Amino acid sequence: MSTQEDIQEKKKRISVWIVDDNKSFCVVLSEALNRSNSITCDRYFHSSRQAIEFLETNNHPPQVILLDIKMPGTKGVDAIESIKRIAPSTNIIMLTSYDFDTDIRTSLKRGASGYLLKSSQPMDIIRAIQTVQKGGTPLDPMITQRMTDAFIAENPESDAYNLSAREREVIRWISQGMNSAEVAQQLSITYNTVETHIKNIFHKLNVSNRHAMVAKAIKERLI
Amino acid sequence: MSTQEDIQEKKKRISVWIVDDNKSFCVVLSEALNRSNSITCDRYFHSSRQAIEFLETNNHPPQVILLDIKMPGTKGVDAIESIKRIAPSTNIIMLTSYDFDTDIRTSLKRGASGYLLKSSQPMDIIRAIQTVQKGGTPLDPMITQRMTDAFIAENPESDAYNLSAREREVIRWISQGMNSAEVAQQLSITYNTVETHIKNIFHKLNVSNRHAMVAKAIKERLI
DNA sequence: GCATAAATACCGGGTTCCCGGTATTGATTC
DNA sequence: GAATCAATACCGGGAACCCGGTATTTATGC
């Protein structure tokens, strides 16, 4: 294989880190991942602390982190927010040996992109990494079912901000690219009212400008 | 059941429309959906045109539309963009009897949120509707696999706009709520450079302000 | 070596946004 | 009927954004 092809190959591969206290699990999984031609497992860590420290001093975060939920020291669930703060664009897939509803929910709430059982086949994990890079939410079917049942009854996070229908409507048009004047015309209300709605949304979502509002609304599916 | 409970019950249910030329399929599926306690199938249409017309004159779009991909007249794939234009927040799940890669890709590109085989059990469809409302992407496992294989080799849509790594980085920080000055500090470049990057992104994404940029970048998974 | 593209940097001026207020109406709730 | 909330509306000023330029350096490609 020539150097050029080699570089091209590397570019295509999805970069992945593993964070798991079980050393042999890390070795086995990283080898399996590297055998696939779409993923490179750059490195693995045996504690959240080590991974976060490396992330902070290094300016090349991976595209995906596989994060064990149950570890000595900082728990996986607690590491999510730190990781997301340092590397907002890195997708996190949680790995777990057991399945407590609360942990699943907490993880997804804090920014994890997926949730898999450690008993999954390497092929399933590879597929999950690919899925998450394309924007999907890889969840073990067992977990999906459990989540669906548990989540659907109560109100999801989406309702936590108490946005009114009108406010959501304003966000929708704003996210289409309209400015306040255009939204006003669209909704047949005055410019001032639109501005008031936006100010109220800012408070409810705890943001201070439109782009953050749009980002939060889309990411948290408020609109 | 009292009236209050009745109203509360209705509020919780996910509103769904079915668009499928097969009349008995519509009847059977809508009955199955209504039997669940989480979904209300408000109405069904036997052509995309009818559904779109109703959507235009009515200001209560459903939360989810199940859309057959193969219909006489306007094809399901072509209806997606019209539906998304009228009701941007409505999630669309495509139904299909067959599975061509191109159709799957086109549908997702145009804004569909999921893709199911019509041979799926009603229970699977119910779960898919719930999934899509929580932000997931329900895809039939058969389809997922096919997609993953086909998509991963070539560059995904995300590359169509030719955003540079630096530009994506700028969008990421902007979408966190930072202003240009803060992004400049974050990236150790000047305010002017950030503004230049943003201007260039505007051109590439064909938008004219930050909130549209953020919305597009997130929706099309550019960041 | 020359074209192309990415990343960097600067300027000026018009527009829009952001934020602090205040206030009225109508519907719901207690 | 008082309180609360959503939706409506207005004002003013300072900050940030948008857009039209121009320009240099470095890296990549042919």
XYZ file of C-alpha atoms (C1' of nucleotides) in Angstrom:
506
model
C 0.000 0.000 0.000
C 1.428 3.377 -0.998
C 1.855 6.297 1.377
C -0.925 8.258 -0.249
C -3.401 5.473 0.087
C -2.270 5.008 3.636
C -3.027 8.622 4.479
C -6.371 8.455 2.766
C -7.184 5.302 4.661
C -6.349 6.953 7.971
C -8.531 9.944 7.169
C -11.552 7.801 6.600
C -11.233 5.821 9.808
C -13.203 6.875 12.832
C -10.928 7.599 15.797
C -11.999 5.902 19.007
C -10.811 5.757 22.609
C -11.794 3.144 25.168
C -12.118 3.986 28.856
C -12.498 0.832 30.958
C -10.749 -0.387 34.082
C -10.690 -3.935 32.787
C -7.323 -4.083 31.020
C -7.834 -7.227 29.037
C -11.214 -6.010 27.862
C -9.518 -2.876 26.498
C -6.864 -4.898 24.693
C -9.286 -7.363 23.158
C -11.766 -4.706 22.056
C -9.152 -2.322 20.656
C -7.647 -5.145 18.636
C -11.068 -6.047 17.303
C -11.763 -2.431 16.385
C -8.432 -1.990 14.652
C -9.058 -5.107 12.598
C -12.066 -3.367 11.042
C -11.193 -1.059 8.185
C -13.359 1.799 9.324
C -12.196 2.382 12.879
C -8.913 3.198 14.576
C -8.684 2.710 18.305
C -5.992 5.270 19.094
C -5.644 4.629 22.799
C -7.322 3.309 25.888
C -7.385 4.395 29.525
C -8.156 2.511 32.688
C -9.753 5.432 34.523
C -11.890 8.441 33.637
C -9.356 10.725 35.303
C -6.534 9.604 33.022
C -8.699 9.983 29.946
C -9.866 13.463 30.923
C -6.348 14.602 31.767
C -5.094 13.405 28.423
C -8.008 15.065 26.703
C -7.203 18.364 28.368
C -3.540 18.461 27.447
C -4.034 17.065 23.974
C -5.794 18.975 21.214
C -6.850 15.987 19.202
C -9.947 14.548 20.809
C -11.240 11.334 19.254
C -14.506 11.198 17.394
C -15.931 8.579 19.702
C -15.224 7.495 23.269
C -16.434 4.138 24.559
C -16.961 4.709 28.253
C -17.514 2.065 30.888
C -20.190 3.123 33.286
C -18.861 1.282 36.307
C -15.290 2.116 37.261
C -13.279 2.783 40.415
C -12.713 6.515 40.980
C -14.735 8.906 38.872
C -17.701 6.983 37.580
C -18.359 6.887 33.874
C -21.624 8.728 34.265
C -19.846 11.579 36.016
C -17.112 11.735 33.394
C -19.553 12.484 30.563
C -19.995 16.127 31.400
C -16.258 16.745 31.727
C -15.615 15.071 28.396
C -18.387 16.997 26.703
C -17.052 20.258 28.139
C -13.561 19.655 26.806
C -14.568 18.055 23.535
C -18.172 18.929 22.718
C -18.092 17.186 19.381
C -16.872 13.849 20.653
C -19.619 11.279 20.763
C -19.772 9.084 23.811
C -21.091 5.551 23.826
C -21.613 4.074 27.263
C -20.717 0.484 27.949
C -22.362 -1.364 30.774
C -22.483 -4.800 32.253
C -25.748 -4.200 34.005
C -28.710 -2.037 33.209
C -30.263 0.344 35.641
C -32.814 2.712 34.183
C -31.472 5.635 36.126
C -27.974 5.295 34.766
C -29.202 5.042 31.201
C -31.329 8.104 31.609
C -28.635 10.094 33.390
C -26.057 9.212 30.765
C -28.200 10.269 27.840
C -29.228 13.424 29.664
C -25.631 14.380 30.277
C -24.640 13.960 26.699
C -23.874 10.347 25.917
C -24.844 9.372 22.417
C -25.441 5.703 22.878
C -25.595 2.853 25.307
C -24.437 -0.691 24.791
C -24.109 -3.836 26.843
C -20.552 -5.023 27.282
C -21.689 -8.437 26.270
C -22.218 -7.100 22.736
C -20.218 -8.679 19.942
C -17.321 -6.540 18.614
C -19.215 -6.321 15.325
C -22.134 -4.743 17.136
C -19.828 -2.242 18.779
C -18.251 -1.374 15.448
C -21.668 -0.826 13.970
C -22.619 1.320 16.945
C -19.573 3.537 16.452
C -20.453 3.974 12.808
C -24.046 4.722 13.695
C -23.157 7.366 16.229
C -20.847 9.066 13.758
C -23.721 9.344 11.356
C -25.872 10.918 14.024
C -27.790 7.895 15.216
C -28.289 6.723 18.752
C -27.026 3.192 19.074
C -28.851 1.466 21.872
C -28.886 -2.157 22.697
C -32.345 -3.485 21.829
C -32.754 -4.648 25.403
C -32.026 -1.156 26.595
C -34.180 0.485 23.960
C -37.162 -1.472 25.089
C -36.549 -0.728 28.724
C -36.069 2.952 27.998
C -39.102 3.251 25.814
C -41.305 1.722 28.434
C -39.891 3.815 31.224
C -39.558 7.107 29.404
C -42.812 7.360 27.559
C -45.104 7.540 30.548
C -43.531 10.510 32.223
C -42.680 13.722 30.479
C -39.296 13.722 28.807
C -36.661 16.380 29.508
C -38.036 18.291 26.559
C -40.839 19.603 28.710
C -38.557 20.701 31.508
C -38.084 24.169 30.076
C -41.825 24.870 29.896
C -41.660 26.517 26.519
C -45.056 27.639 25.301
C -46.353 26.636 21.879
C -45.840 30.196 20.671
C -42.275 30.252 21.908
C -41.473 26.995 20.144
C -42.981 28.457 17.003
C -40.707 31.483 17.253
C -37.666 29.237 17.640
C -38.693 27.209 14.620
C -38.768 30.249 12.339
C -35.593 31.664 13.839
C -33.858 28.383 13.159
C -34.985 28.643 9.540
C -32.800 31.736 9.372
C -35.414 34.441 9.835
C -34.682 37.586 11.813
C -37.117 39.107 14.295
C -38.808 41.316 11.715
C -39.440 38.378 9.421
C -40.775 36.212 12.220
C -43.074 39.065 13.208
C -44.494 39.210 9.706
C -44.745 35.425 9.542
C -46.733 35.239 12.770
C -48.668 38.476 12.204
C -47.449 40.022 15.432
C -45.160 42.974 16.032
C -41.397 42.999 16.069
C -41.535 43.918 19.751
C -43.537 40.856 20.636
C -41.120 38.593 18.848
C -38.260 40.172 20.764
C -40.137 39.653 24.013
C -40.733 35.998 23.174
C -37.057 35.557 22.418
C -36.025 37.201 25.667
C -38.347 34.879 27.552
C -36.962 31.857 25.716
C -33.423 32.958 26.600
C -34.344 32.916 30.257
C -36.115 29.583 30.062
C -33.284 27.876 28.191
C -30.594 29.749 30.093
C -28.820 30.985 26.976
C -27.874 34.474 25.907
C -28.032 34.529 22.149
C -29.980 33.107 19.253
C -27.452 30.618 18.030
C -27.185 28.974 21.429
C -30.965 28.948 21.623
C -31.272 27.250 18.241
C -28.540 24.762 19.073
C -30.111 23.825 22.387
C -33.606 23.626 20.941
C -32.532 21.323 18.150
C -30.206 19.182 20.233
C -32.773 18.701 22.959
C -35.589 18.318 20.453
C -37.604 21.157 21.896
C -38.896 22.071 18.458
C -62.868 8.376 33.038
C -63.391 12.028 33.860
C -63.050 14.809 31.301
C -59.885 16.116 32.881
C -58.171 12.802 32.755
C -59.367 12.438 29.203
C -57.700 15.704 28.207
C -54.527 14.797 29.998
C -54.498 11.455 28.266
C -54.843 13.117 24.866
C -52.032 15.533 25.618
C -49.621 12.731 26.338
C -50.384 10.765 23.211
C -48.216 11.234 20.156
C -50.264 12.400 17.182
C -49.656 10.431 14.023
C -50.836 10.489 10.432
C -50.490 7.656 7.935
C -49.967 8.308 4.230
C -50.334 5.115 2.207
C -52.319 4.265 -0.883
C -53.209 0.854 0.499
C -56.501 1.552 2.243
C -56.774 -1.563 4.293
C -53.193 -1.155 5.462
C -54.118 2.322 6.739
C -57.171 1.042 8.560
C -55.415 -1.881 10.180
C -52.378 0.125 11.227
C -54.336 3.107 12.533
C -56.468 0.767 14.629
C -53.374 -0.892 15.995
C -51.835 2.485 16.830
C -54.979 3.735 18.531
C -55.118 0.616 20.656
C -51.780 1.632 22.182
C -52.086 4.134 24.986
C -49.288 6.370 23.789
C -50.288 7.120 20.212
C -53.284 8.647 18.480
C -53.623 8.131 14.767
C -55.634 11.242 13.915
C -56.125 10.597 10.225
C -54.796 8.848 7.182
C -54.472 9.807 3.526
C -54.167 7.717 0.423
C -51.921 10.141 -1.470
C -49.136 12.572 -0.637
C -51.057 15.362 -2.364
C -54.065 14.994 -0.074
C -51.858 14.919 2.990
C -49.919 18.001 1.948
C -53.069 19.923 1.066
C -54.563 19.143 4.428
C -51.332 20.087 6.125
C -51.352 23.458 4.367
C -54.891 24.436 5.295
C -54.723 23.049 8.789
C -52.562 24.541 11.494
C -52.232 21.430 13.593
C -49.573 19.256 12.015
C -49.083 15.860 13.638
C -45.932 15.006 15.530
C -45.188 12.071 13.289
C -46.138 11.096 9.743
C -45.754 7.529 8.540
C -45.104 7.876 4.835
C -45.187 5.111 2.277
C -42.323 5.446 -0.128
C -44.040 3.891 -3.100
C -47.331 5.524 -4.079
C -49.124 6.575 -7.247
C -48.783 10.322 -7.926
C -46.253 12.227 -5.848
C -43.845 9.685 -4.516
C -43.208 9.526 -0.798
C -39.608 10.545 -1.243
C -40.670 13.694 -3.059
C -43.270 14.558 -0.456
C -40.738 14.761 2.368
C -39.430 18.186 1.445
C -42.925 19.658 1.095
C -43.951 18.263 4.447
C -40.801 19.499 6.131
C -41.310 22.956 4.622
C -44.858 23.245 5.932
C -44.253 21.508 9.241
C -40.543 21.517 10.028
C -41.022 19.920 13.407
C -43.022 16.945 12.210
C -40.969 13.780 12.178
C -41.349 11.551 9.192
C -40.908 7.805 9.271
C -40.741 6.175 5.879
C -42.456 2.877 5.270
C -41.316 0.634 2.503
C -41.995 -2.778 1.104
C -38.680 -2.991 -0.626
C -35.295 -1.561 0.145
C -33.242 0.365 -2.330
C -30.171 2.037 -0.930
C -30.774 5.159 -2.948
C -34.259 5.694 -1.616
C -33.128 5.258 1.963
C -30.343 7.713 1.488
C -32.498 10.242 -0.339
C -35.205 10.043 2.287
C -32.872 10.625 5.192
C -31.136 13.411 3.302
C -34.408 15.180 2.658
C -35.470 15.081 6.260
C -37.072 11.759 7.093
C -36.355 10.669 10.635
C -36.637 6.949 10.264
C -37.166 4.108 7.893
C -39.138 0.932 8.469
C -40.170 -2.078 6.493
C -43.919 -2.387 6.035
C -43.610 -5.943 7.147
C -42.772 -4.691 10.642
C -45.072 -5.684 13.463
C -47.401 -2.907 14.722
C -45.531 -3.074 18.015
C -42.303 -2.260 16.197
C -43.964 0.666 14.469
C -45.299 1.955 17.780
C -41.845 1.716 19.271
C -40.397 3.507 16.252
C -42.827 6.389 16.684
C -41.869 6.674 20.317
C -38.201 6.528 19.435
C -38.423 9.265 16.846
C -40.261 11.519 19.277
C -37.407 11.127 21.707
C -34.921 12.062 19.038
C -33.823 8.637 17.905
C -33.624 7.326 14.391
C -35.700 4.192 14.119
C -34.337 2.044 11.374
C -35.161 -1.513 10.638
C -32.094 -3.570 11.560
C -31.979 -4.902 8.012
C -31.879 -1.363 6.729
C -29.385 -0.199 9.320
C -26.956 -2.832 8.256
C -27.373 -2.092 4.592
C -26.983 1.608 5.199
C -23.972 1.273 7.397
C -22.214 -0.821 4.811
C -23.097 1.476 1.934
C -22.599 4.777 3.689
C -19.371 4.259 5.489
C -17.189 3.723 2.441
C -18.000 6.930 0.650
C -18.106 10.315 2.249
C -21.450 11.154 3.794
C -23.543 14.186 2.815
C -21.750 16.075 5.547
C -18.870 16.673 3.192
C -21.003 18.232 0.483
C -20.456 21.746 1.758
C -16.679 21.373 1.908
C -16.387 22.890 5.336
C -12.818 22.912 6.559
C -11.906 21.463 9.936
C -11.319 24.975 11.242
C -14.695 26.132 10.026
C -16.439 23.231 11.720
C -14.558 24.083 14.878
C -15.820 27.652 14.722
C -19.394 26.448 14.279
C -19.032 24.131 17.253
C -18.031 26.929 19.603
C -20.638 29.296 18.167
C -23.294 26.663 18.755
C -22.164 26.481 22.380
C -23.296 30.080 22.618
C -19.968 31.863 22.243
C -19.700 35.137 20.366
C -16.921 35.922 17.904
C -14.633 37.438 20.518
C -14.913 34.373 22.733
C -14.311 31.995 19.858
C -11.252 34.041 18.922
C -9.870 33.659 22.416
C -10.752 29.966 22.476
C -8.909 29.301 19.226
C -6.090 31.797 19.858
C -6.802 33.728 16.679
C -8.107 37.251 16.185
C -11.687 38.413 16.150
C -11.264 39.336 12.487
C -10.287 35.841 11.533
C -13.275 34.360 13.282
C -15.516 36.770 11.425
C -13.877 35.790 8.152
C -14.416 32.113 8.895
C -18.052 32.786 9.662
C -18.521 34.755 6.454
C -17.013 31.869 4.515
C -19.266 29.372 6.280
C -22.286 31.515 5.437
C -21.413 31.269 1.778
C -20.735 27.553 1.892
C -23.947 26.732 3.735
C -25.938 29.381 1.885
C -27.261 31.042 5.035
C -27.113 34.621 6.185
C -26.941 34.532 9.951
C -25.539 32.516 12.790
C -28.702 30.868 13.972
C -29.444 29.479 10.529
C -25.851 28.313 10.317
C -26.081 26.514 13.652
C -29.435 24.990 12.777
C -28.204 23.708 9.439
C -24.949 22.422 10.861
C -26.676 20.484 13.598
C -29.539 19.191 11.459
C -27.226 18.032 8.716
C -24.695 16.714 11.205
C -21.909 18.866 9.864
C -20.409 19.270 13.312
C 6.726 26.925 -10.545
C 1.982 28.322 -10.638
C -2.819 27.818 -9.411
C -5.739 26.818 -5.672
C -7.352 26.682 -1.194
C -7.134 27.297 3.879
C -6.022 30.085 7.571
C -4.763 34.161 8.961
C -5.704 39.473 9.554
C -7.762 44.225 9.008
C -11.450 48.066 8.087
C -15.812 50.623 7.917
C -20.485 51.205 8.035
C -25.244 49.902 8.306
C -28.228 46.512 10.612
C -29.677 43.691 13.976
C -29.488 41.957 18.373
C -29.479 42.068 23.449
C -31.188 43.672 27.722
C -33.108 46.613 30.950
C -37.477 48.216 31.668
C -42.989 48.726 31.688
C -47.725 47.464 30.537
C -52.343 45.536 28.854
C -55.431 41.758 27.802
C -57.409 37.296 28.320
C -57.503 32.669 30.192
C -56.829 29.661 33.921
C -56.437 28.507 38.696
C -57.290 28.623 43.483
C -62.005 37.935 42.801
C -57.073 37.718 43.281
C -53.146 35.636 41.414
C -50.690 33.681 37.756
C -49.275 33.091 33.155
C -49.199 33.478 28.114
C -49.385 36.607 24.510
C -49.305 40.883 23.130
C -46.800 45.660 22.650
C -43.381 49.586 23.219
C -38.714 52.148 24.225
C -33.699 53.190 24.301
C -28.990 52.408 24.214
C -24.866 49.834 23.786
C -23.021 45.628 21.884
C -22.625 42.385 18.419
C -23.355 41.068 13.947
C -23.326 41.274 8.700
C -21.139 42.382 4.481
C -18.338 44.559 1.280
C -13.782 44.751 0.554
C -8.378 43.609 0.535
C -4.262 40.986 1.697
C -0.444 37.659 3.357
C 1.316 33.094 4.362
C 1.443 28.343 4.021
C 0.337 23.977 2.043
C -1.339 21.090 -1.723
C -1.850 19.712 -6.456
C -0.773 19.517 -11.279
